[in-house]
Amino acid sequence: MVLIELDETVLPDISPERLRLEFAIWLYQAGKATKAQARRLTGLERLEFERELGHRGLGTELTEAHLEQDLATLRALKVL
């Protein structure tokens, strides 16, 4: 575990949870952490983290190729 100590007077209006979220998203944007690693740093559930990324314009980009791949998988599993 890594512990970062900050003087509470430096950022008095930001909670530790918010700092953790901001740091995790920064790491993800910078390519220093995967989405899963960043999410684990925040302690958020997957959908909550995805929602937070979406609010920042960092949501998952789904393409037609993604859709075709998903459809092919569903057909192979005989779900469709």
CSV table of N, CA and C in Angstrom, one decimal:
chain,number,residue,atom,x,y,z
A,1,MET,N,0.8,-1.2,0.0
A,1,MET,CA,0.0,0.0,0.0
A,1,MET,C,0.9,1.2,0.0
A,2,VAL,N,0.5,2.2,-0.8
A,2,VAL,CA,1.2,3.5,-0.8
A,2,VAL,C,0.3,4.5,-0.1
A,3,LEU,N,0.9,5.3,0.8
A,3,LEU,CA,0.2,6.3,1.5
A,3,LEU,C,0.7,7.7,1.1
A,4,ILE,N,-0.2,8.5,0.7
A,4,ILE,CA,0.2,9.9,0.3
A,4,ILE,C,-0.5,10.8,1.4
A,5,GLU,N,0.3,11.6,2.0
A,5,GLU,CA,-0.2,12.5,3.1
A,5,GLU,C,-0.2,13.9,2.5
A,6,LEU,N,-1.3,14.6,2.7
A,6,LEU,CA,-1.4,16.0,2.2
A,6,LEU,C,-1.9,16.8,3.4
A,7,ASP,N,-1.4,18.0,3.5
A,7,ASP,CA,-1.9,18.9,4.5
A,7,ASP,C,-3.3,19.3,4.2
A,8,GLU,N,-4.2,19.1,5.1
A,8,GLU,CA,-5.6,19.3,4.9
A,8,GLU,C,-6.0,20.7,4.5
A,9,THR,N,-5.1,21.6,4.9
A,9,THR,CA,-5.3,23.1,4.5
A,9,THR,C,-5.0,23.4,3.1
A,10,VAL,N,-4.3,22.5,2.4
A,10,VAL,CA,-3.9,22.7,1.0
A,10,VAL,C,-5.1,22.6,0.1
A,11,LEU,N,-5.9,21.6,0.3
A,11,LEU,CA,-7.2,21.4,-0.5
A,11,LEU,C,-8.3,21.1,0.5
A,12,PRO,N,-8.7,22.0,1.2
A,12,PRO,CA,-9.7,21.8,2.3
A,12,PRO,C,-11.1,21.4,1.8
A,13,ASP,N,-11.4,21.7,0.6
A,13,ASP,CA,-12.8,21.5,0.0
A,13,ASP,C,-12.9,20.2,-0.8
A,14,ILE,N,-11.8,19.4,-0.8
A,14,ILE,CA,-11.8,18.2,-1.6
A,14,ILE,C,-11.7,17.0,-0.7
A,15,SER,N,-12.6,16.1,-0.7
A,15,SER,CA,-12.6,14.9,0.1
A,15,SER,C,-11.5,13.9,-0.3
A,16,PRO,N,-11.0,13.1,0.6
A,16,PRO,CA,-10.1,12.0,0.2
A,16,PRO,C,-10.6,11.1,-0.9
A,17,GLU,N,-11.9,10.8,-0.9
A,17,GLU,CA,-12.5,10.0,-2.0
A,17,GLU,C,-12.4,10.7,-3.3
A,18,ARG,N,-12.7,12.0,-3.3
A,18,ARG,CA,-12.6,12.8,-4.6
A,18,ARG,C,-11.2,12.9,-5.1
A,19,LEU,N,-10.2,13.0,-4.2
A,19,LEU,CA,-8.8,13.1,-4.6
A,19,LEU,C,-8.4,11.7,-5.2
A,20,ARG,N,-8.9,10.6,-4.6
A,20,ARG,CA,-8.6,9.3,-5.1
A,20,ARG,C,-9.2,9.1,-6.5
A,21,LEU,N,-10.4,9.6,-6.7
A,21,LEU,CA,-11.1,9.5,-8.0
A,21,LEU,C,-10.3,10.3,-9.1
A,22,GLU,N,-10.0,11.6,-8.7
A,22,GLU,CA,-9.3,12.4,-9.7
A,22,GLU,C,-7.9,11.8,-10.0
A,23,PHE,N,-7.2,11.3,-9.1
A,23,PHE,CA,-5.9,10.7,-9.3
A,23,PHE,C,-6.0,9.5,-10.2
A,24,ALA,N,-7.0,8.6,-9.9
A,24,ALA,CA,-7.2,7.4,-10.7
A,24,ALA,C,-7.5,7.8,-12.1
A,25,ILE,N,-8.4,8.7,-12.3
A,25,ILE,CA,-8.7,9.1,-13.7
A,25,ILE,C,-7.6,9.7,-14.4
A,26,TRP,N,-6.8,10.5,-13.7
A,26,TRP,CA,-5.6,11.1,-14.3
A,26,TRP,C,-4.6,10.0,-14.8
A,27,LEU,N,-4.4,9.0,-13.9
A,27,LEU,CA,-3.6,7.8,-14.2
A,27,LEU,C,-4.1,7.1,-15.5
A,28,TYR,N,-5.4,6.9,-15.5
A,28,TYR,CA,-6.0,6.2,-16.7
A,28,TYR,C,-5.8,7.1,-18.0
A,29,GLN,N,-6.1,8.4,-17.9
A,29,GLN,CA,-5.9,9.2,-19.1
A,29,GLN,C,-4.5,9.3,-19.5
A,30,ALA,N,-3.6,9.2,-18.6
A,30,ALA,CA,-2.1,9.3,-18.9
A,30,ALA,C,-1.6,8.0,-19.4
A,31,GLY,N,-2.4,6.9,-19.4
A,31,GLY,CA,-1.9,5.6,-19.8
A,31,GLY,C,-1.1,4.9,-18.8
A,32,LYS,N,-1.1,5.4,-17.6
A,32,LYS,CA,-0.3,4.8,-16.5
A,32,LYS,C,-1.0,3.7,-15.8
A,33,ALA,N,-2.3,3.6,-16.0
A,33,ALA,CA,-3.2,2.6,-15.4
A,33,ALA,C,-4.2,2.2,-16.3
A,34,THR,N,-4.6,0.9,-16.3
A,34,THR,CA,-5.7,0.4,-17.1
A,34,THR,C,-7.0,0.9,-16.5
A,35,LYS,N,-8.1,0.8,-17.2
A,35,LYS,CA,-9.4,1.2,-16.7
A,35,LYS,C,-9.7,0.4,-15.4
A,36,ALA,N,-9.4,-0.9,-15.4
A,36,ALA,CA,-9.7,-1.7,-14.3
A,36,ALA,C,-8.8,-1.3,-13.1
A,37,GLN,N,-7.6,-1.0,-13.3
A,37,GLN,CA,-6.7,-0.6,-12.2
A,37,GLN,C,-7.2,0.7,-11.6
A,38,ALA,N,-7.5,1.7,-12.5
A,38,ALA,CA,-8.0,3.0,-12.0
A,38,ALA,C,-9.3,2.8,-11.2
A,39,ARG,N,-10.2,2.0,-11.7
A,39,ARG,CA,-11.4,1.8,-11.0
A,39,ARG,C,-11.2,1.2,-9.6
A,40,ARG,N,-10.3,0.2,-9.5
A,40,ARG,CA,-10.0,-0.3,-8.2
A,40,ARG,C,-9.4,0.7,-7.2
A,41,LEU,N,-8.6,1.6,-7.8
A,41,LEU,CA,-8.1,2.7,-6.9
A,41,LEU,C,-9.2,3.6,-6.3
A,42,THR,N,-10.3,3.7,-7.0
A,42,THR,CA,-11.4,4.6,-6.6
A,42,THR,C,-12.3,3.8,-5.6
A,43,GLY,N,-12.4,2.5,-5.7
A,43,GLY,CA,-13.3,1.8,-4.8
A,43,GLY,C,-14.7,1.8,-5.4
A,44,LEU,N,-14.9,2.4,-6.5
A,44,LEU,CA,-16.3,2.4,-7.1
A,44,LEU,C,-16.6,1.1,-7.8
A,45,GLU,N,-17.9,0.9,-7.9
A,45,GLU,CA,-18.4,-0.3,-8.7
A,45,GLU,C,-18.1,0.1,-10.2
A,46,ARG,N,-18.0,-1.0,-11.0
A,46,ARG,CA,-17.7,-0.7,-12.4
A,46,ARG,C,-18.6,0.3,-13.1
A,47,LEU,N,-19.9,0.1,-13.0
A,47,LEU,CA,-20.8,1.0,-13.7
A,47,LEU,C,-20.7,2.5,-13.1
A,48,GLU,N,-20.5,2.6,-11.9
A,48,GLU,CA,-20.3,4.0,-11.3
A,48,GLU,C,-19.0,4.6,-11.9
A,49,PHE,N,-18.0,3.8,-12.0
A,49,PHE,CA,-16.7,4.4,-12.6
A,49,PHE,C,-16.9,4.7,-14.1
A,50,GLU,N,-17.6,3.8,-14.8
A,50,GLU,CA,-17.9,4.1,-16.2
A,50,GLU,C,-18.7,5.4,-16.4
A,51,ARG,N,-19.7,5.6,-15.5
A,51,ARG,CA,-20.5,6.8,-15.5
A,51,ARG,C,-19.7,8.0,-15.3
A,52,GLU,N,-18.8,7.9,-14.4
A,52,GLU,CA,-17.9,9.1,-14.1
A,52,GLU,C,-17.0,9.4,-15.3
A,53,LEU,N,-16.5,8.3,-15.9
A,53,LEU,CA,-15.7,8.5,-17.1
A,53,LEU,C,-16.5,9.2,-18.2
A,54,GLY,N,-17.8,8.7,-18.4
A,54,GLY,CA,-18.7,9.2,-19.4
A,54,GLY,C,-18.9,10.7,-19.2
A,55,HIS,N,-19.1,11.1,-17.9
A,55,HIS,CA,-19.3,12.6,-17.6
A,55,HIS,C,-18.1,13.4,-18.1
A,56,ARG,N,-17.0,12.8,-18.2
A,56,ARG,CA,-15.8,13.5,-18.5
A,56,ARG,C,-15.4,13.3,-20.0
A,57,GLY,N,-16.3,12.7,-20.8
A,57,GLY,CA,-16.0,12.4,-22.2
A,57,GLY,C,-15.0,11.3,-22.4
A,58,LEU,N,-14.9,10.4,-21.4
A,58,LEU,CA,-13.9,9.4,-21.5
A,58,LEU,C,-14.6,8.0,-21.6
A,59,GLY,N,-15.8,8.0,-22.0
A,59,GLY,CA,-16.6,6.7,-22.1
A,59,GLY,C,-16.0,5.8,-23.1
A,60,THR,N,-16.5,4.6,-23.1
A,60,THR,CA,-16.1,3.6,-24.1
A,60,THR,C,-16.6,4.0,-25.5
A,61,GLU,N,-15.7,4.0,-26.4
A,61,GLU,CA,-16.1,4.3,-27.8
A,61,GLU,C,-16.4,2.9,-28.5
A,62,LEU,N,-17.7,2.8,-28.8
A,62,LEU,CA,-18.1,1.5,-29.4
A,62,LEU,C,-18.3,1.8,-30.9
A,63,THR,N,-17.7,0.9,-31.7
A,63,THR,CA,-17.7,1.1,-33.1
A,63,THR,C,-18.6,0.0,-33.7
A,64,GLU,N,-18.8,0.1,-35.0
A,64,GLU,CA,-19.6,-0.9,-35.7
A,64,GLU,C,-18.9,-2.2,-35.7
A,65,ALA,N,-17.5,-2.2,-35.7
A,65,ALA,CA,-16.7,-3.4,-35.6
A,65,ALA,C,-17.0,-4.1,-34.2
A,66,HIS,N,-17.1,-3.3,-33.2
A,66,HIS,CA,-17.4,-3.9,-31.8
A,66,HIS,C,-18.8,-4.6,-31.9
A,67,LEU,N,-19.7,-3.9,-32.5
A,67,LEU,CA,-21.1,-4.5,-32.6
A,67,LEU,C,-21.1,-5.8,-33.4
A,68,GLU,N,-20.4,-5.8,-34.5
A,68,GLU,CA,-20.3,-7.0,-35.3
A,68,GLU,C,-19.6,-8.2,-34.5
A,69,GLN,N,-18.6,-7.8,-33.8
A,69,GLN,CA,-17.9,-8.9,-33.0
A,69,GLN,C,-18.8,-9.4,-31.9
A,70,ASP,N,-19.6,-8.6,-31.3
A,70,ASP,CA,-20.5,-9.0,-30.2
A,70,ASP,C,-21.6,-9.9,-30.8
A,71,LEU,N,-22.1,-9.5,-32.0
A,71,LEU,CA,-23.1,-10.3,-32.7
A,71,LEU,C,-22.6,-11.6,-33.1
A,72,ALA,N,-21.4,-11.7,-33.6
A,72,ALA,CA,-20.8,-12.9,-34.0
A,72,ALA,C,-20.6,-13.9,-32.8
A,73,THR,N,-20.2,-13.3,-31.6
A,73,THR,CA,-20.1,-14.1,-30.4
A,73,THR,C,-21.5,-14.6,-30.0
A,74,LEU,N,-22.5,-13.8,-30.0
A,74,LEU,CA,-23.8,-14.2,-29.6
A,74,LEU,C,-24.3,-15.3,-30.5
A,75,ARG,N,-24.0,-15.2,-31.8
A,75,ARG,CA,-24.5,-16.2,-32.8
A,75,ARG,C,-23.7,-17.5,-32.5
A,76,ALA,N,-22.4,-17.4,-32.2
A,76,ALA,CA,-21.6,-18.6,-31.9
A,76,ALA,C,-22.1,-19.3,-30.7
A,77,LEU,N,-22.6,-18.6,-29.7
A,77,LEU,CA,-23.1,-19.1,-28.5
A,77,LEU,C,-24.6,-19.6,-28.7
A,78,LYS,N,-25.1,-19.4,-29.9
A,78,LYS,CA,-26.5,-19.7,-30.2
A,78,LYS,C,-27.5,-18.9,-29.3
A,79,VAL,N,-27.1,-17.7,-29.0
A,79,VAL,CA,-28.0,-16.9,-28.2
A,79,VAL,C,-28.9,-16.1,-29.2
A,80,LEU,N,-28.4,-15.9,-30.4
A,80,LEU,CA,-29.2,-15.2,-31.4
A,80,LEU,C,-29.6,-16.2,-32.5
